[in-house]
N, CA, C and O atoms as CSV, one atom per row, in Angstrom:
chain,resi,resn,atom,element,x,y,z
A,1,UNK,N,N,112.083,129.699,48.707
A,1,UNK,CA,C,111.084,129.250,49.622
A,1,UNK,C,C,111.144,127.789,49.516
A,1,UNK,O,O,111.083,127.239,48.417
A,2,UNK,N,N,111.271,127.077,50.717
A,2,UNK,CA,C,111.296,125.630,50.739
A,2,UNK,C,C,109.912,124.942,50.559
A,2,UNK,O,O,108.974,125.535,51.093
A,3,UNK,N,N,109.633,123.804,49.903
A,3,UNK,CA,C,108.385,123.136,49.791
A,3,UNK,C,C,107.806,122.760,51.169
A,3,UNK,O,O,108.482,122.368,52.120
A,4,UNK,N,N,106.522,122.922,51.156
A,4,UNK,CA,C,105.809,122.400,52.526
A,4,UNK,C,C,105.999,120.959,52.608
A,4,UNK,O,O,105.889,120.264,51.599
A,5,UNK,N,N,106.282,120.459,53.771
A,5,UNK,CA,C,106.475,119.134,54.227
A,5,UNK,C,C,105.250,118.415,54.572
A,5,UNK,O,O,104.407,119.062,55.194
A,6,UNK,N,N,104.992,117.182,54.279
A,6,UNK,CA,C,103.893,116.400,54.789
A,6,UNK,C,C,104.217,116.038,56.217
A,6,UNK,O,O,105.378,116.032,56.626
A,7,UNK,N,N,103.212,115.747,56.945
A,7,UNK,CA,C,103.227,115.108,58.047
A,7,UNK,C,C,104.062,114.018,58.352
A,7,UNK,O,O,104.675,113.928,59.416
A,8,UNK,N,N,104.108,113.082,57.330
A,8,UNK,CA,C,104.904,111.925,57.242
A,8,UNK,C,C,106.410,112.246,57.339
A,8,UNK,O,O,107.165,111.706,58.147
A,9,UNK,N,N,106.811,113.275,56.341
A,9,UNK,CA,C,108.107,113.584,56.391
A,9,UNK,C,C,108.653,114.433,57.641
A,9,UNK,O,O,109.841,114.433,57.962
A,10,UNK,N,N,107.769,115.073,58.231
A,10,UNK,CA,C,108.018,115.781,59.492
A,10,UNK,C,C,108.291,114.739,60.686
A,10,UNK,O,O,109.083,114.960,61.602
A,11,UNK,N,N,107.628,113.732,60.564
A,11,UNK,CA,C,107.758,112.763,61.661
A,11,UNK,C,C,108.718,111.987,61.353
A,11,UNK,O,O,109.312,111.515,62.323
A,12,UNK,N,N,109.140,111.636,60.168
A,12,UNK,CA,C,110.272,110.772,59.723
A,12,UNK,C,C,111.639,111.656,60.217
A,12,UNK,O,O,112.550,111.148,60.871
A,13,UNK,N,N,111.612,112.886,59.838
A,13,UNK,CA,C,112.833,113.564,60.041
A,13,UNK,C,C,113.077,113.731,61.807
A,13,UNK,O,O,114.154,113.668,62.400
A,14,UNK,N,N,111.924,113.925,62.300
A,14,UNK,CA,C,111.859,114.048,63.796
A,14,UNK,C,C,112.543,112.791,64.599
A,14,UNK,O,O,113.381,112.837,65.500
A,15,UNK,N,N,111.917,111.648,63.982
A,15,UNK,CA,C,112.218,110.296,64.648
A,15,UNK,C,C,113.673,109.828,64.194
A,15,UNK,O,O,114.139,108.795,64.674
A,16,UNK,N,N,114.281,110.466,63.413
A,16,UNK,CA,C,115.698,110.199,62.858
A,16,UNK,C,C,116.604,110.816,63.979
A,16,UNK,O,O,117.661,110.254,64.266
A,17,UNK,N,N,116.274,111.776,64.514
A,17,UNK,CA,C,117.074,112.563,65.578
A,17,UNK,C,C,117.014,111.556,66.836
A,17,UNK,O,O,115.994,111.023,67.271
A,18,UNK,N,N,118.366,111.407,67.341
A,18,UNK,CA,C,118.404,110.476,68.588
A,18,UNK,C,C,117.960,111.257,69.824
A,18,UNK,O,O,118.282,112.443,69.907
A,19,UNK,N,N,117.342,110.758,70.656
A,19,UNK,CA,C,116.987,111.349,71.952
A,19,UNK,C,C,115.711,112.248,72.054
A,19,UNK,O,O,115.304,112.687,73.130
A,20,UNK,N,N,115.137,112.477,70.903
A,20,UNK,CA,C,113.907,113.173,70.760
A,20,UNK,C,C,112.709,112.638,71.040
A,20,UNK,O,O,111.835,113.417,71.419
A,21,UNK,N,N,112.391,111.202,70.920
A,21,UNK,CA,C,111.525,110.464,71.163
A,21,UNK,C,C,111.710,109.622,72.255
A,21,UNK,O,O,112.858,109.237,72.477
A,22,UNK,N,N,110.679,109.213,73.077
A,22,UNK,CA,C,110.836,108.231,74.105
A,22,UNK,C,C,110.913,106.869,73.486
A,22,UNK,O,O,110.254,106.486,72.520
A,23,UNK,N,N,111.824,106.169,74.181
A,23,UNK,CA,C,112.272,104.732,73.856
A,23,UNK,C,C,111.285,103.831,74.672
A,23,UNK,O,O,111.711,103.378,75.734
A,24,UNK,N,N,110.036,103.534,74.290
A,24,UNK,CA,C,109.151,102.672,75.245
A,24,UNK,C,C,109.462,101.176,74.980
A,24,UNK,O,O,108.908,100.347,75.701
A,25,UNK,N,N,110.283,100.778,74.027
A,25,UNK,CA,C,110.529,99.328,74.190
A,25,UNK,C,C,111.021,98.739,75.344
A,25,UNK,O,O,110.796,97.588,75.718
A,26,UNK,N,N,111.818,99.720,75.987
A,26,UNK,CA,C,112.466,98.982,77.233
A,26,UNK,C,C,111.422,98.674,78.149
A,26,UNK,O,O,111.556,97.679,78.862
A,27,UNK,N,N,110.307,99.447,78.245
A,27,UNK,CA,C,109.436,99.234,79.293
A,27,UNK,C,C,108.332,98.365,78.998
A,27,UNK,O,O,107.493,98.038,79.838
A,28,UNK,N,N,108.337,97.935,77.622
A,28,UNK,CA,C,107.040,97.249,77.137
A,28,UNK,C,C,106.780,95.882,77.960
A,28,UNK,O,O,105.667,95.491,78.312
A,29,UNK,N,N,108.055,95.200,78.212
A,29,UNK,CA,C,108.067,93.782,78.897
A,29,UNK,C,C,107.394,93.982,80.098
A,29,UNK,O,O,106.415,93.271,80.328
A,30,UNK,N,N,107.812,94.986,81.065
A,30,UNK,CA,C,107.673,95.240,82.345
A,30,UNK,C,C,106.131,95.541,82.511
A,30,UNK,O,O,105.406,95.022,83.359
A,31,UNK,N,N,105.758,96.446,81.580
A,31,UNK,CA,C,104.187,96.628,81.510
A,31,UNK,C,C,103.366,95.631,81.266
A,31,UNK,O,O,102.278,95.589,81.841
A,32,UNK,N,N,103.714,94.759,80.460
A,32,UNK,CA,C,102.935,93.551,80.099
A,32,UNK,C,C,102.896,92.587,81.043
A,32,UNK,O,O,101.874,91.911,81.169
A,33,UNK,N,N,103.995,92.385,81.836
A,33,UNK,CA,C,103.928,91.597,82.996
A,33,UNK,C,C,103.111,92.165,84.146
A,33,UNK,O,O,102.350,91.413,84.755
A,34,UNK,N,N,103.216,93.385,84.462
A,34,UNK,CA,C,102.483,93.865,85.558
A,34,UNK,C,C,100.915,93.771,85.078
A,34,UNK,O,O,100.065,93.595,85.951
A,35,UNK,N,N,100.564,93.871,83.860
A,35,UNK,CA,C,98.975,93.975,83.580
A,35,UNK,C,C,98.606,92.603,83.639
A,35,UNK,O,O,97.487,92.336,84.076
A,36,UNK,N,N,99.432,91.608,83.240
A,36,UNK,CA,C,99.082,89.941,83.359
A,36,UNK,C,C,99.062,89.659,84.943
A,36,UNK,O,O,98.335,88.787,85.419
A,37,UNK,N,N,99.817,90.371,85.635
A,37,UNK,CA,C,99.708,89.862,87.116
A,37,UNK,C,C,98.506,90.702,87.756
A,37,UNK,O,O,98.020,90.230,88.784
A,38,UNK,N,N,98.046,91.735,87.327
A,38,UNK,CA,C,96.803,92.581,87.777
A,38,UNK,C,C,95.529,91.645,87.404
A,38,UNK,O,O,94.669,91.301,88.214
A,39,UNK,N,N,95.565,91.322,86.122
A,39,UNK,CA,C,94.337,90.437,85.616
A,39,UNK,C,C,94.395,89.249,86.235
A,39,UNK,O,O,93.294,88.776,86.516
A,40,UNK,N,N,95.492,88.518,86.582
A,40,UNK,CA,C,95.409,87.233,87.326
A,40,UNK,C,C,94.976,87.494,88.609
A,40,UNK,O,O,94.090,86.757,89.041
A,41,UNK,N,N,95.404,88.387,89.329
A,41,UNK,CA,C,95.020,88.652,90.700
A,41,UNK,C,C,93.566,88.974,90.720
A,41,UNK,O,O,92.902,88.313,91.518
A,42,UNK,N,N,92.818,90.031,89.861
A,42,UNK,CA,C,91.345,90.131,89.845
A,42,UNK,C,C,90.639,88.945,89.461
A,42,UNK,O,O,89.515,88.841,89.953
A,43,UNK,N,N,91.092,87.861,88.567
A,43,UNK,CA,C,90.525,86.773,88.360
A,43,UNK,C,C,90.449,85.787,89.499
A,43,UNK,O,O,89.450,85.110,89.741
A,44,UNK,N,N,91.489,85.760,90.127
A,44,UNK,CA,C,91.644,84.830,91.242
A,44,UNK,C,C,90.781,85.327,92.487
A,44,UNK,O,O,90.210,84.542,93.244
A,45,UNK,N,N,90.746,86.652,92.615
A,45,UNK,CA,C,89.644,87.207,93.634
A,45,UNK,C,C,88.292,86.969,93.300
A,45,UNK,O,O,87.470,86.746,94.189
A,46,UNK,N,N,87.969,86.997,92.059
A,46,UNK,CA,C,86.485,86.652,91.676
A,46,UNK,C,C,86.120,85.247,91.740
A,46,UNK,O,O,84.953,84.901,91.926
A,47,UNK,N,N,87.137,84.374,91.583
A,47,UNK,CA,C,86.867,82.729,91.602
A,47,UNK,C,C,86.735,82.514,93.177
A,47,UNK,O,O,85.789,81.872,93.634
A,48,UNK,N,N,87.717,83.073,93.989
A,48,UNK,CA,C,87.484,82.866,95.390
A,48,UNK,C,C,86.216,83.276,95.885
A,48,UNK,O,O,85.533,82.476,96.524
A,49,UNK,N,N,85.779,84.572,95.635
A,49,UNK,CA,C,84.465,85.110,95.895
A,49,UNK,C,C,83.347,84.238,95.581
A,49,UNK,O,O,82.442,84.006,96.383
A,50,UNK,N,N,83.425,83.684,94.235
A,50,UNK,CA,C,82.215,82.906,93.632
A,50,UNK,C,C,82.307,81.822,94.532
A,50,UNK,O,O,81.261,81.523,95.108
A,51,UNK,N,N,83.347,81.150,94.790
A,51,UNK,CA,C,83.312,79.805,95.586
A,51,UNK,C,C,82.810,79.816,96.920
A,51,UNK,O,O,82.130,78.906,97.395
A,52,UNK,N,N,83.209,81.031,97.624
A,52,UNK,CA,C,82.987,81.276,99.088
A,52,UNK,C,C,81.393,81.461,99.225
A,52,UNK,O,O,80.735,81.039,100.176
A,53,UNK,N,N,80.778,82.301,97.892
A,53,UNK,CA,C,79.484,82.558,97.963
A,53,UNK,C,C,78.652,81.348,97.700
A,53,UNK,O,O,77.569,81.186,98.263
A,54,UNK,N,N,79.217,80.385,96.737
A,54,UNK,CA,C,78.431,79.173,96.502
A,54,UNK,C,C,78.504,78.197,97.671
A,54,UNK,O,O,77.677,77.286,97.665
A,55,UNK,N,N,79.315,78.259,98.597
A,55,UNK,CA,C,79.383,77.393,99.721
A,55,UNK,C,C,78.473,77.890,100.696
A,55,UNK,O,O,77.611,77.152,101.172
A,56,UNK,N,N,78.600,79.130,101.044
A,56,UNK,CA,C,77.665,79.875,102.104
A,56,UNK,C,C,76.332,79.960,101.631
A,56,UNK,O,O,75.440,80.095,102.468
A,57,UNK,N,N,76.026,79.899,100.313
A,57,UNK,CA,C,74.586,79.958,99.971
A,57,UNK,C,C,74.305,79.077,98.965
A,57,UNK,O,O,74.236,79.425,97.787
A,58,UNK,N,N,74.118,77.833,99.395
A,58,UNK,CA,C,73.736,76.693,98.471
A,58,UNK,C,C,72.535,76.819,97.758
A,58,UNK,O,O,71.548,77.344,98.272
A,59,UNK,N,N,72.544,76.277,96.354
A,59,UNK,CA,C,71.461,76.430,95.609
A,59,UNK,C,C,70.470,75.490,96.014
A,59,UNK,O,O,70.750,74.303,95.844
A,60,UNK,N,N,69.242,75.813,96.572
A,60,UNK,CA,C,68.136,75.038,97.039
A,60,UNK,C,C,67.009,74.818,95.807
A,60,UNK,O,O,65.926,74.260,95.985
A,61,UNK,N,N,67.407,75.288,94.709
A,61,UNK,CA,C,66.432,75.070,93.631
A,61,UNK,C,C,66.217,73.471,93.475
A,61,UNK,O,O,65.106,73.046,93.158
A,62,UNK,N,N,67.168,72.707,93.675
A,62,UNK,CA,C,67.078,71.148,93.428
A,62,UNK,C,C,66.089,70.629,94.439
A,62,UNK,O,O,65.314,69.698,94.221
A,63,UNK,N,N,66.177,71.275,95.507
A,63,UNK,CA,C,65.199,70.611,96.567
A,63,UNK,C,C,63.809,70.952,96.203
A,63,UNK,O,O,62.926,70.139,96.478
A,64,UNK,N,N,63.521,72.049,95.624
A,64,UNK,CA,C,62.305,72.576,95.458
A,64,UNK,C,C,61.435,71.828,94.261
A,64,UNK,O,O,60.205,71.840,94.227
A,65,UNK,N,N,62.222,71.224,93.356
A,65,UNK,CA,C,61.809,70.335,92.177
A,65,UNK,C,C,61.115,69.136,92.521
A,65,UNK,O,O,60.745,68.361,91.639
């Protein structure tokens, strides 16, 4: 009867087999670029909305003082 394997041993044995695990390294760069572009787009939209709101609704608090 073989000795029970630890989870670490099972994972190492399985990862040693080619083609059994997904190779995500290939997609890592494209995922990072897409995330960066999405973040930049969201921030750009927020800045544009903030600027247009500030122009259309000026702060009158200085006039009241």
